[in-house]
Amino acid sequence: MVKHFIDIADFTHTQLEAIIADAKAMKANPDAFNHVLAGKKIAMIFEKPSTRTRISFEVGIIELGGSAIILSAADMQMGHGESIADTAKVLSRFVDGIMIRANSHEMVLELAQNATIPVINALTDRSHPCQIMADIMCFEEHKGDLNGKNIAWFGDGNNVAASWIEAAPLFGFNLTIASPEQLDPNAEILQKAVAAGGNVKLERDPAKAAKDADCIITDCWVSMGDKDAANRHNLLAPYQVDERVMKLAKTDSIFMHCLPAHRDEEVVSEVIDGQQSVVFDEAENRLHVQKAILKYLFD
Ligand code: CP
Ligand code: NVA
C-alpha cells in the first residue's frame, strides 16, 4: 500500500503524534536525520503561489538528503489538458514522491489514486493538513497537551479551519468557530468531526468565542481562488482579531495565524506583532513537521 498525506482525518491520533514527536526530534537534532531521503527525488507542483510551503519543503528535502524538483502546474502539460491520471502515472516513473498545492481537492485525490508513489497535500480549496500539523506542534511547545484546551477560530470557515476541525476529535480540544453564517466551514467535514466525538461549535458572537480561549487563530479573509473579496470584507469585519478579543481570552493565551497575514484586516498589528503572537514559531515548524511527514512516508 502506498502511503499518502492528504487529510488529517485519514490518520489516528497515535500516528499524528508520532509524526509530531519525530518533528520535535528533528528540530532538536537535524543532523541525525540527514539520510532519511538519500537518493529520493520529490516533485513539488504548484497551482497557486506559496512562500512558506515551497521553501520549507525544499529546505526540508535538502536537509533529509533528497532532491526537490519545483514545478508550476501552468508550465506542465496537466495545465494544458493532460489528464490527472496520466500525469500521476508518468510522474510515478520518474520521481519518488509528489507534493502538490492545488485548486481542487478532488484533483489531489485523483492524483493519489493513480500514483504509485506517495502524494502530499500542500493545500487545496478544502484543507491544509501540513499547516495544522505545524500548528499543533507549535501549540504543544507553548501550551502543552491540546486535550481539553479551548481553541477559537476567527473568520472564514476555510481550508485551514477545515483541517483544524478534523484535528478536534483526534486531539480532544474544544474548537469554537466564530464566523458569519455565509462563511461557515464545510458542513460534511464538520458533521464527520462531530460524529467522531469532536467538540466543535459554531458561534456567531466573537466575544463568546474568545472567552476563556487558550488560543485564538485566524487566517486571511480572501483565500487564493476566492472571487468575492468585497463581500467577504463586509461579512468578516466583525471577526477581526484585535486587542479587545485577546483580552477576553485567557491571560496566557496565544495567537496563531498560518500566514501570509493582512495586517488590519483579519488581525491588527498590535496582536500579530504582540507578546502573545507565536506566528513565526508556527511558520518555522512547517519545516520540521514536513520533514517528519516525509520520514513517515519514505523511511
Ligand atoms: N501558510 C502557508 O501555507 O503559506 P504559503 O502560502 O506561503 O505557503
Ligand atoms: N486560506 C488561505 C491559506 C494560505 C496559506 C488560502 O487558501 O489562500
CSV table of C-alpha atoms and ligand atoms in Angstrom, one decimal:
chain,number,residue,atom,x,y,z
A,1,MET,CA,0.0,0.0,0.0
A,2,VAL,CA,1.4,3.4,-1.0
A,3,LYS,CA,1.2,5.9,1.9
A,4,HIS,CA,-0.1,9.4,1.2
A,5,PHE,CA,-0.6,12.5,3.3
A,6,ILE,CA,-3.9,14.0,2.1
A,7,ASP,CA,-6.0,14.9,5.2
A,8,ILE,CA,-5.8,14.9,9.0
A,9,ALA,CA,-8.9,12.7,9.3
A,10,ASP,CA,-7.1,9.9,7.4
A,11,PHE,CA,-4.9,9.3,10.4
A,12,THR,CA,-5.2,8.2,14.0
A,13,HIS,CA,-4.1,10.3,17.0
A,14,THR,CA,-1.2,7.9,17.6
A,15,GLN,CA,0.1,8.3,14.0
A,16,LEU,CA,-0.1,12.1,14.1
A,17,GLU,CA,1.5,12.4,17.5
A,18,ALA,CA,4.3,10.0,16.3
A,19,ILE,CA,4.9,12.4,13.4
A,20,ILE,CA,4.9,15.4,15.7
A,21,ALA,CA,7.3,13.6,18.1
A,22,ASP,CA,9.7,13.0,15.1
A,23,ALA,CA,9.4,16.7,14.1
A,24,LYS,CA,10.4,17.7,17.6
A,25,ALA,CA,13.4,15.3,17.5
A,26,MET,CA,14.4,16.7,14.1
A,27,LYS,CA,14.1,20.3,15.3
A,28,ALA,CA,16.4,19.4,18.3
A,29,ASN,CA,18.9,17.5,16.3
A,30,PRO,CA,18.5,18.0,12.5
A,31,ASP,CA,21.9,16.3,11.6
A,32,ALA,CA,20.7,13.0,12.9
A,33,PHE,CA,18.2,12.7,10.0
A,34,ASN,CA,20.2,13.8,7.0
A,35,HIS,CA,20.0,10.4,5.2
A,36,VAL,CA,16.2,9.9,5.5
A,37,LEU,CA,15.6,10.8,1.9
A,38,ALA,CA,19.0,9.8,0.5
A,39,GLY,CA,18.7,9.4,-3.3
A,40,LYS,CA,15.0,10.3,-3.3
A,41,LYS,CA,13.5,12.9,-5.7
A,42,ILE,CA,10.4,14.7,-4.8
A,43,ALA,CA,8.3,16.7,-7.4
A,44,MET,CA,6.7,19.8,-5.9
A,45,ILE,CA,3.8,21.0,-8.1
A,46,PHE,CA,2.2,24.4,-7.5
A,47,GLU,CA,-1.1,25.6,-9.0
A,48,LYS,CA,-1.2,28.5,-6.5
A,49,PRO,CA,1.5,30.8,-5.1
A,50,SER,CA,3.5,30.0,-1.9
A,51,THR,CA,6.3,31.3,0.3
A,52,ARG,CA,6.4,29.0,3.4
A,53,THR,CA,5.3,25.8,1.8
A,54,ARG,CA,7.6,26.0,-1.1
A,55,ILE,CA,10.7,27.0,0.9
A,56,SER,CA,10.1,24.8,3.9
A,57,PHE,CA,9.5,21.7,1.7
A,58,GLU,CA,12.5,22.4,-0.5
A,59,VAL,CA,14.8,23.1,2.5
A,60,GLY,CA,13.4,20.1,4.3
A,61,ILE,CA,14.0,17.7,1.4
A,62,ILE,CA,17.6,19.0,1.1
A,63,GLU,CA,18.2,18.6,4.8
A,64,LEU,CA,17.0,15.0,4.6
A,65,GLY,CA,19.4,14.3,1.8
A,66,GLY,CA,16.9,14.2,-1.1
A,67,SER,CA,16.3,16.4,-4.1
A,68,ALA,CA,13.3,18.6,-4.9
A,69,ILE,CA,12.0,19.4,-8.4
A,70,ILE,CA,9.8,22.6,-8.3
A,71,LEU,CA,7.1,22.7,-11.0
A,72,SER,CA,4.5,25.2,-11.8
A,73,ALA,CA,1.3,23.4,-13.0
A,74,ALA,CA,0.8,26.1,-15.6
A,75,ASP,CA,4.1,25.1,-17.2
A,76,MET,CA,3.2,21.4,-17.2
A,77,GLN,CA,1.0,19.5,-19.7
A,78,MET,CA,-1.5,19.0,-16.9
A,79,GLY,CA,-2.2,22.7,-17.2
A,80,HIS,CA,-2.9,22.2,-20.9
A,81,GLY,CA,-5.2,19.3,-21.0
A,82,GLU,CA,-3.2,16.2,-20.0
A,83,SER,CA,-5.3,14.1,-17.6
A,84,ILE,CA,-4.5,13.9,-13.9
A,85,ALA,CA,-4.3,10.1,-14.1
A,86,ASP,CA,-1.8,10.2,-16.9
A,87,THR,CA,0.2,12.9,-15.0
A,88,ALA,CA,0.3,10.6,-11.9
A,89,LYS,CA,1.4,7.6,-13.9
A,90,VAL,CA,4.2,9.5,-15.7
A,91,LEU,CA,5.5,11.2,-12.5
A,92,SER,CA,5.5,7.8,-10.8
A,93,ARG,CA,8.1,6.6,-13.3
A,94,PHE,CA,10.4,9.5,-12.7
A,95,VAL,CA,10.3,10.6,-9.1
A,96,ASP,CA,9.8,9.0,-5.6
A,97,GLY,CA,7.0,11.3,-4.3
A,98,ILE,CA,4.8,14.3,-5.2
A,99,MET,CA,3.9,17.3,-3.1
A,100,ILE,CA,1.1,19.3,-4.7
A,101,ARG,CA,-0.7,22.6,-3.9
A,102,ALA,CA,-3.9,22.5,-6.0
A,103,ASN,CA,-7.0,24.4,-6.6
A,104,SER,CA,-9.2,21.3,-6.4
A,105,HIS,CA,-9.1,18.8,-3.6
A,106,GLU,CA,-10.7,16.2,-5.9
A,107,MET,CA,-7.8,16.6,-8.3
A,108,VAL,CA,-5.3,15.7,-5.5
A,109,LEU,CA,-7.4,12.6,-4.6
A,110,GLU,CA,-7.4,11.6,-8.3
A,111,LEU,CA,-3.6,12.1,-8.5
A,112,ALA,CA,-3.1,9.9,-5.4
A,113,GLN,CA,-5.4,7.2,-6.7
A,114,ASN,CA,-3.4,7.0,-9.9
A,115,ALA,CA,0.1,7.4,-8.5
A,116,THR,CA,2.3,4.5,-7.3
A,117,ILE,CA,4.3,6.9,-5.1
A,118,PRO,CA,3.3,9.0,-2.0
A,119,VAL,CA,1.3,12.2,-2.6
A,120,ILE,CA,1.3,15.1,-0.1
A,121,ASN,CA,-1.5,17.7,0.1
A,122,ALA,CA,0.2,21.1,0.4
A,123,LEU,CA,-3.1,23.0,0.4
A,124,THR,CA,-6.3,22.6,-1.6
A,125,ASP,CA,-9.6,24.5,-1.6
A,126,ARG,CA,-10.7,22.1,1.1
A,127,SER,CA,-7.8,21.5,3.5
A,128,HIS,CA,-4.3,22.3,4.6
A,129,PRO,CA,-3.1,19.4,6.7
A,130,CYS,CA,0.6,20.2,6.8
A,131,GLN,CA,-0.2,23.6,8.2
A,132,ILE,CA,-2.3,22.1,11.0
A,133,MET,CA,0.5,19.7,11.9
A,134,ALA,CA,2.8,22.6,12.4
A,135,ASP,CA,0.1,24.5,14.3
A,136,ILE,CA,-0.4,21.5,16.7
A,137,MET,CA,3.3,21.2,17.2
A,138,CYS,CA,3.5,25.0,17.9
A,139,PHE,CA,0.6,24.8,20.4
A,140,GLU,CA,2.2,21.9,22.3
A,141,GLU,CA,5.5,23.7,22.5
A,142,HIS,CA,3.9,26.8,24.0
A,143,LYS,CA,0.9,25.4,26.0
A,144,GLY,CA,1.4,21.6,26.3
A,145,ASP,CA,-1.2,18.9,25.5
A,146,LEU,CA,-4.1,20.1,23.4
A,147,ASN,CA,-6.5,17.7,25.2
A,148,GLY,CA,-9.3,19.8,26.9
A,149,LYS,CA,-7.9,23.1,25.6
A,150,ASN,CA,-10.1,25.8,24.1
A,151,ILE,CA,-9.2,26.8,20.6
A,152,ALA,CA,-11.1,29.7,18.9
A,153,TRP,CA,-11.0,30.1,15.2
A,154,PHE,CA,-12.0,33.6,14.0
A,155,GLY,CA,-13.1,34.4,10.4
A,156,ASP,CA,-13.6,32.5,7.2
A,157,GLY,CA,-14.5,28.8,7.6
A,158,ASN,CA,-11.9,28.0,5.0
A,159,ASN,CA,-9.4,25.2,4.2
A,160,VAL,CA,-7.2,25.8,7.2
A,161,ALA,CA,-10.3,25.9,9.5
A,162,ALA,CA,-11.4,22.5,8.0
A,163,SER,CA,-8.1,20.8,8.9
A,164,TRP,CA,-8.4,22.2,12.5
A,165,ILE,CA,-12.0,20.8,12.6
A,166,GLU,CA,-10.6,17.4,11.5
A,167,ALA,CA,-8.0,17.5,14.3
A,168,ALA,CA,-10.5,18.3,17.0
A,169,PRO,CA,-11.8,14.7,17.7
A,170,LEU,CA,-8.3,13.3,17.3
A,171,PHE,CA,-6.6,15.6,19.8
A,172,GLY,CA,-9.6,16.2,22.2
A,173,PHE,CA,-9.6,20.0,22.2
A,174,ASN,CA,-12.7,22.2,22.2
A,175,LEU,CA,-13.0,24.1,18.9
A,176,THR,CA,-15.2,27.2,18.5
A,177,ILE,CA,-15.6,28.6,15.0
A,178,ALA,CA,-16.5,32.3,15.1
A,179,SER,CA,-17.7,33.0,11.6
A,180,PRO,CA,-20.7,34.6,9.8
A,181,GLU,CA,-23.3,32.0,8.6
A,182,GLN,CA,-22.4,32.7,5.0
A,183,LEU,CA,-18.8,31.6,5.5
A,184,ASP,CA,-19.4,28.6,7.7
A,185,PRO,CA,-16.9,25.7,7.4
A,186,ASN,CA,-17.5,22.7,5.1
A,187,ALA,CA,-20.7,21.0,6.5
A,188,GLU,CA,-19.6,17.5,5.7
A,189,ILE,CA,-16.2,17.9,7.4
A,190,LEU,CA,-17.9,19.4,10.4
A,191,GLN,CA,-20.5,16.6,10.7
A,192,LYS,CA,-17.9,13.9,10.4
A,193,ALA,CA,-15.8,15.6,13.1
A,194,VAL,CA,-18.8,15.9,15.5
A,195,ALA,CA,-19.8,12.3,14.7
A,196,ALA,CA,-16.2,11.2,15.6
A,197,GLY,CA,-16.6,12.8,19.0
A,198,GLY,CA,-15.2,16.3,18.3
A,199,ASN,CA,-16.4,19.2,20.4
A,200,VAL,CA,-16.8,21.7,17.6
A,201,LYS,CA,-19.2,24.6,17.9
A,202,LEU,CA,-20.3,27.4,15.5
A,203,GLU,CA,-20.6,30.7,17.3
A,204,ARG,CA,-21.7,34.0,15.7
A,205,ASP,CA,-20.7,36.2,18.6
A,206,PRO,CA,-17.0,36.9,18.6
A,207,ALA,CA,-17.0,37.8,22.3
A,208,LYS,CA,-18.5,34.5,23.3
A,209,ALA,CA,-16.0,32.6,21.1
A,210,ALA,CA,-13.0,34.4,22.6
A,211,LYS,CA,-14.0,33.9,26.2
A,212,ASP,CA,-11.6,31.6,28.0
A,213,ALA,CA,-9.7,30.6,24.9
A,214,ASP,CA,-6.2,29.2,25.2
A,215,CYS,CA,-5.5,30.0,21.6
A,216,ILE,CA,-7.1,32.5,19.1
A,217,ILE,CA,-6.4,31.7,15.4
A,218,THR,CA,-7.4,33.4,12.3
A,219,ASP,CA,-6.5,33.4,8.6
A,220,CYS,CA,-6.9,35.7,5.6
A,221,TRP,CA,-10.4,36.8,4.7
A,222,VAL,CA,-9.9,36.1,1.0
A,223,SER,CA,-8.2,32.8,0.2
A,224,MET,CA,-6.4,32.1,-3.0
A,225,GLY,CA,-9.1,31.5,-5.6
A,226,ASP,CA,-11.8,33.3,-3.8
A,227,LYS,CA,-13.6,35.8,-6.0
A,228,ASP,CA,-15.9,37.8,-3.7
A,229,ALA,CA,-13.4,39.9,-1.9
A,230,ALA,CA,-15.6,43.0,-1.2
A,231,ASN,CA,-18.4,40.8,0.2
A,232,ARG,CA,-16.0,38.8,2.4
A,233,HIS,CA,-14.5,42.0,3.8
A,234,ASN,CA,-18.0,43.2,4.8
A,235,LEU,CA,-19.0,39.8,6.3
A,236,LEU,CA,-15.8,39.3,8.2
A,237,ALA,CA,-15.1,42.8,9.6
A,238,PRO,CA,-16.8,41.9,13.0
A,239,TYR,CA,-14.5,38.9,13.3
A,240,GLN,CA,-11.2,40.8,13.2
A,241,VAL,CA,-8.8,39.8,16.0
A,242,ASP,CA,-7.9,42.9,18.0
A,243,GLU,CA,-6.7,43.6,21.5
A,244,ARG,CA,-10.3,43.5,22.8
A,245,VAL,CA,-10.7,39.9,21.5
A,246,MET,CA,-7.3,38.9,23.1
A,247,LYS,CA,-8.4,40.4,26.4
A,248,LEU,CA,-11.5,38.1,26.5
A,249,ALA,CA,-9.3,35.0,26.1
A,250,LYS,CA,-7.2,33.6,28.9
A,251,THR,CA,-4.4,35.9,30.1
A,252,ASP,CA,-1.8,33.4,28.9
A,253,SER,CA,-3.5,32.6,25.6
A,254,ILE,CA,-1.5,32.6,22.4
A,255,PHE,CA,-2.3,34.0,18.9
A,256,MET,CA,-1.7,31.9,15.8
A,257,HIS,CA,-2.0,32.6,12.0
A,258,CYS,CA,-0.8,30.4,9.2
A,259,LEU,CA,0.4,33.4,7.3
A,260,PRO,CA,0.5,35.3,5.0
A,261,ALA,CA,-1.3,37.9,7.2
A,262,HIS,CA,-3.1,41.0,6.1
A,263,ARG,CA,-2.5,43.4,9.0
A,264,ASP,CA,-5.5,45.4,10.0
A,265,GLU,CA,-7.8,43.1,8.1
A,266,GLU,CA,-8.2,39.7,9.9
A,267,VAL,CA,-5.8,40.8,12.7
A,268,VAL,CA,-4.5,44.1,13.9
A,269,SER,CA,-0.7,44.8,14.0
A,270,GLU,CA,-0.8,45.1,17.8
A,271,VAL,CA,-1.9,41.5,18.1
A,272,ILE,CA,0.2,39.8,15.4
A,273,ASP,CA,3.3,41.7,16.5
A,274,GLY,CA,2.4,41.5,20.2
A,275,GLN,CA,3.6,39.3,23.1
A,276,GLN,CA,1.0,36.6,22.7
A,277,SER,CA,1.7,36.0,19.0
A,278,VAL,CA,3.6,32.8,18.1
A,279,VAL,CA,3.2,33.1,14.3
A,280,PHE,CA,6.9,32.8,13.4
A,281,ASP,CA,7.4,29.8,15.6
A,282,GLU,CA,4.3,28.4,13.9
A,283,ALA,CA,5.8,29.1,10.4
A,284,GLU,CA,9.2,27.6,11.4
A,285,ASN,CA,7.5,24.4,12.4
A,286,ARG,CA,6.3,23.9,8.8
A,287,LEU,CA,9.9,22.8,8.1
A,288,HIS,CA,10.3,20.4,11.0
A,289,VAL,CA,6.8,18.8,10.7
A,290,GLN,CA,7.0,18.3,7.0
A,291,LYS,CA,10.4,16.6,7.3
A,292,ALA,CA,8.7,14.3,9.8
A,293,ILE,CA,5.8,13.7,7.3
A,294,LEU,CA,8.4,12.9,4.6
A,295,LYS,CA,10.1,10.5,7.0
A,296,TYR,CA,6.7,8.8,7.8
A,297,LEU,CA,6.1,8.4,4.0
A,298,PHE,CA,9.6,7.3,2.9
A,299,ASP,CA,11.7,5.9,5.7
B,1,CP,N1,0.9,29.1,5.4
B,1,CP,C1,1.2,28.8,4.1
B,1,CP,O1,0.9,27.7,3.5
B,1,CP,O2,2.0,29.8,3.5
B,1,CP,P1,2.4,29.8,1.9
B,1,CP,O3,1.1,30.1,1.1
B,1,CP,O4,3.4,31.0,1.9
B,1,CP,O5,3.0,28.5,1.5
B,2,NVA,N1,-6.7,30.1,3.4
B,2,NVA,C1,-5.5,30.5,2.7
B,2,NVA,C2,-4.3,29.9,3.3
B,2,NVA,C3,-3.0,30.3,2.8
B,2,NVA,C4,-1.8,29.6,3.3
B,2,NVA,C5,-5.6,30.3,1.3
B,2,NVA,O1,-6.1,29.2,0.9
B,2,NVA,O2,-5.3,31.1,0.5
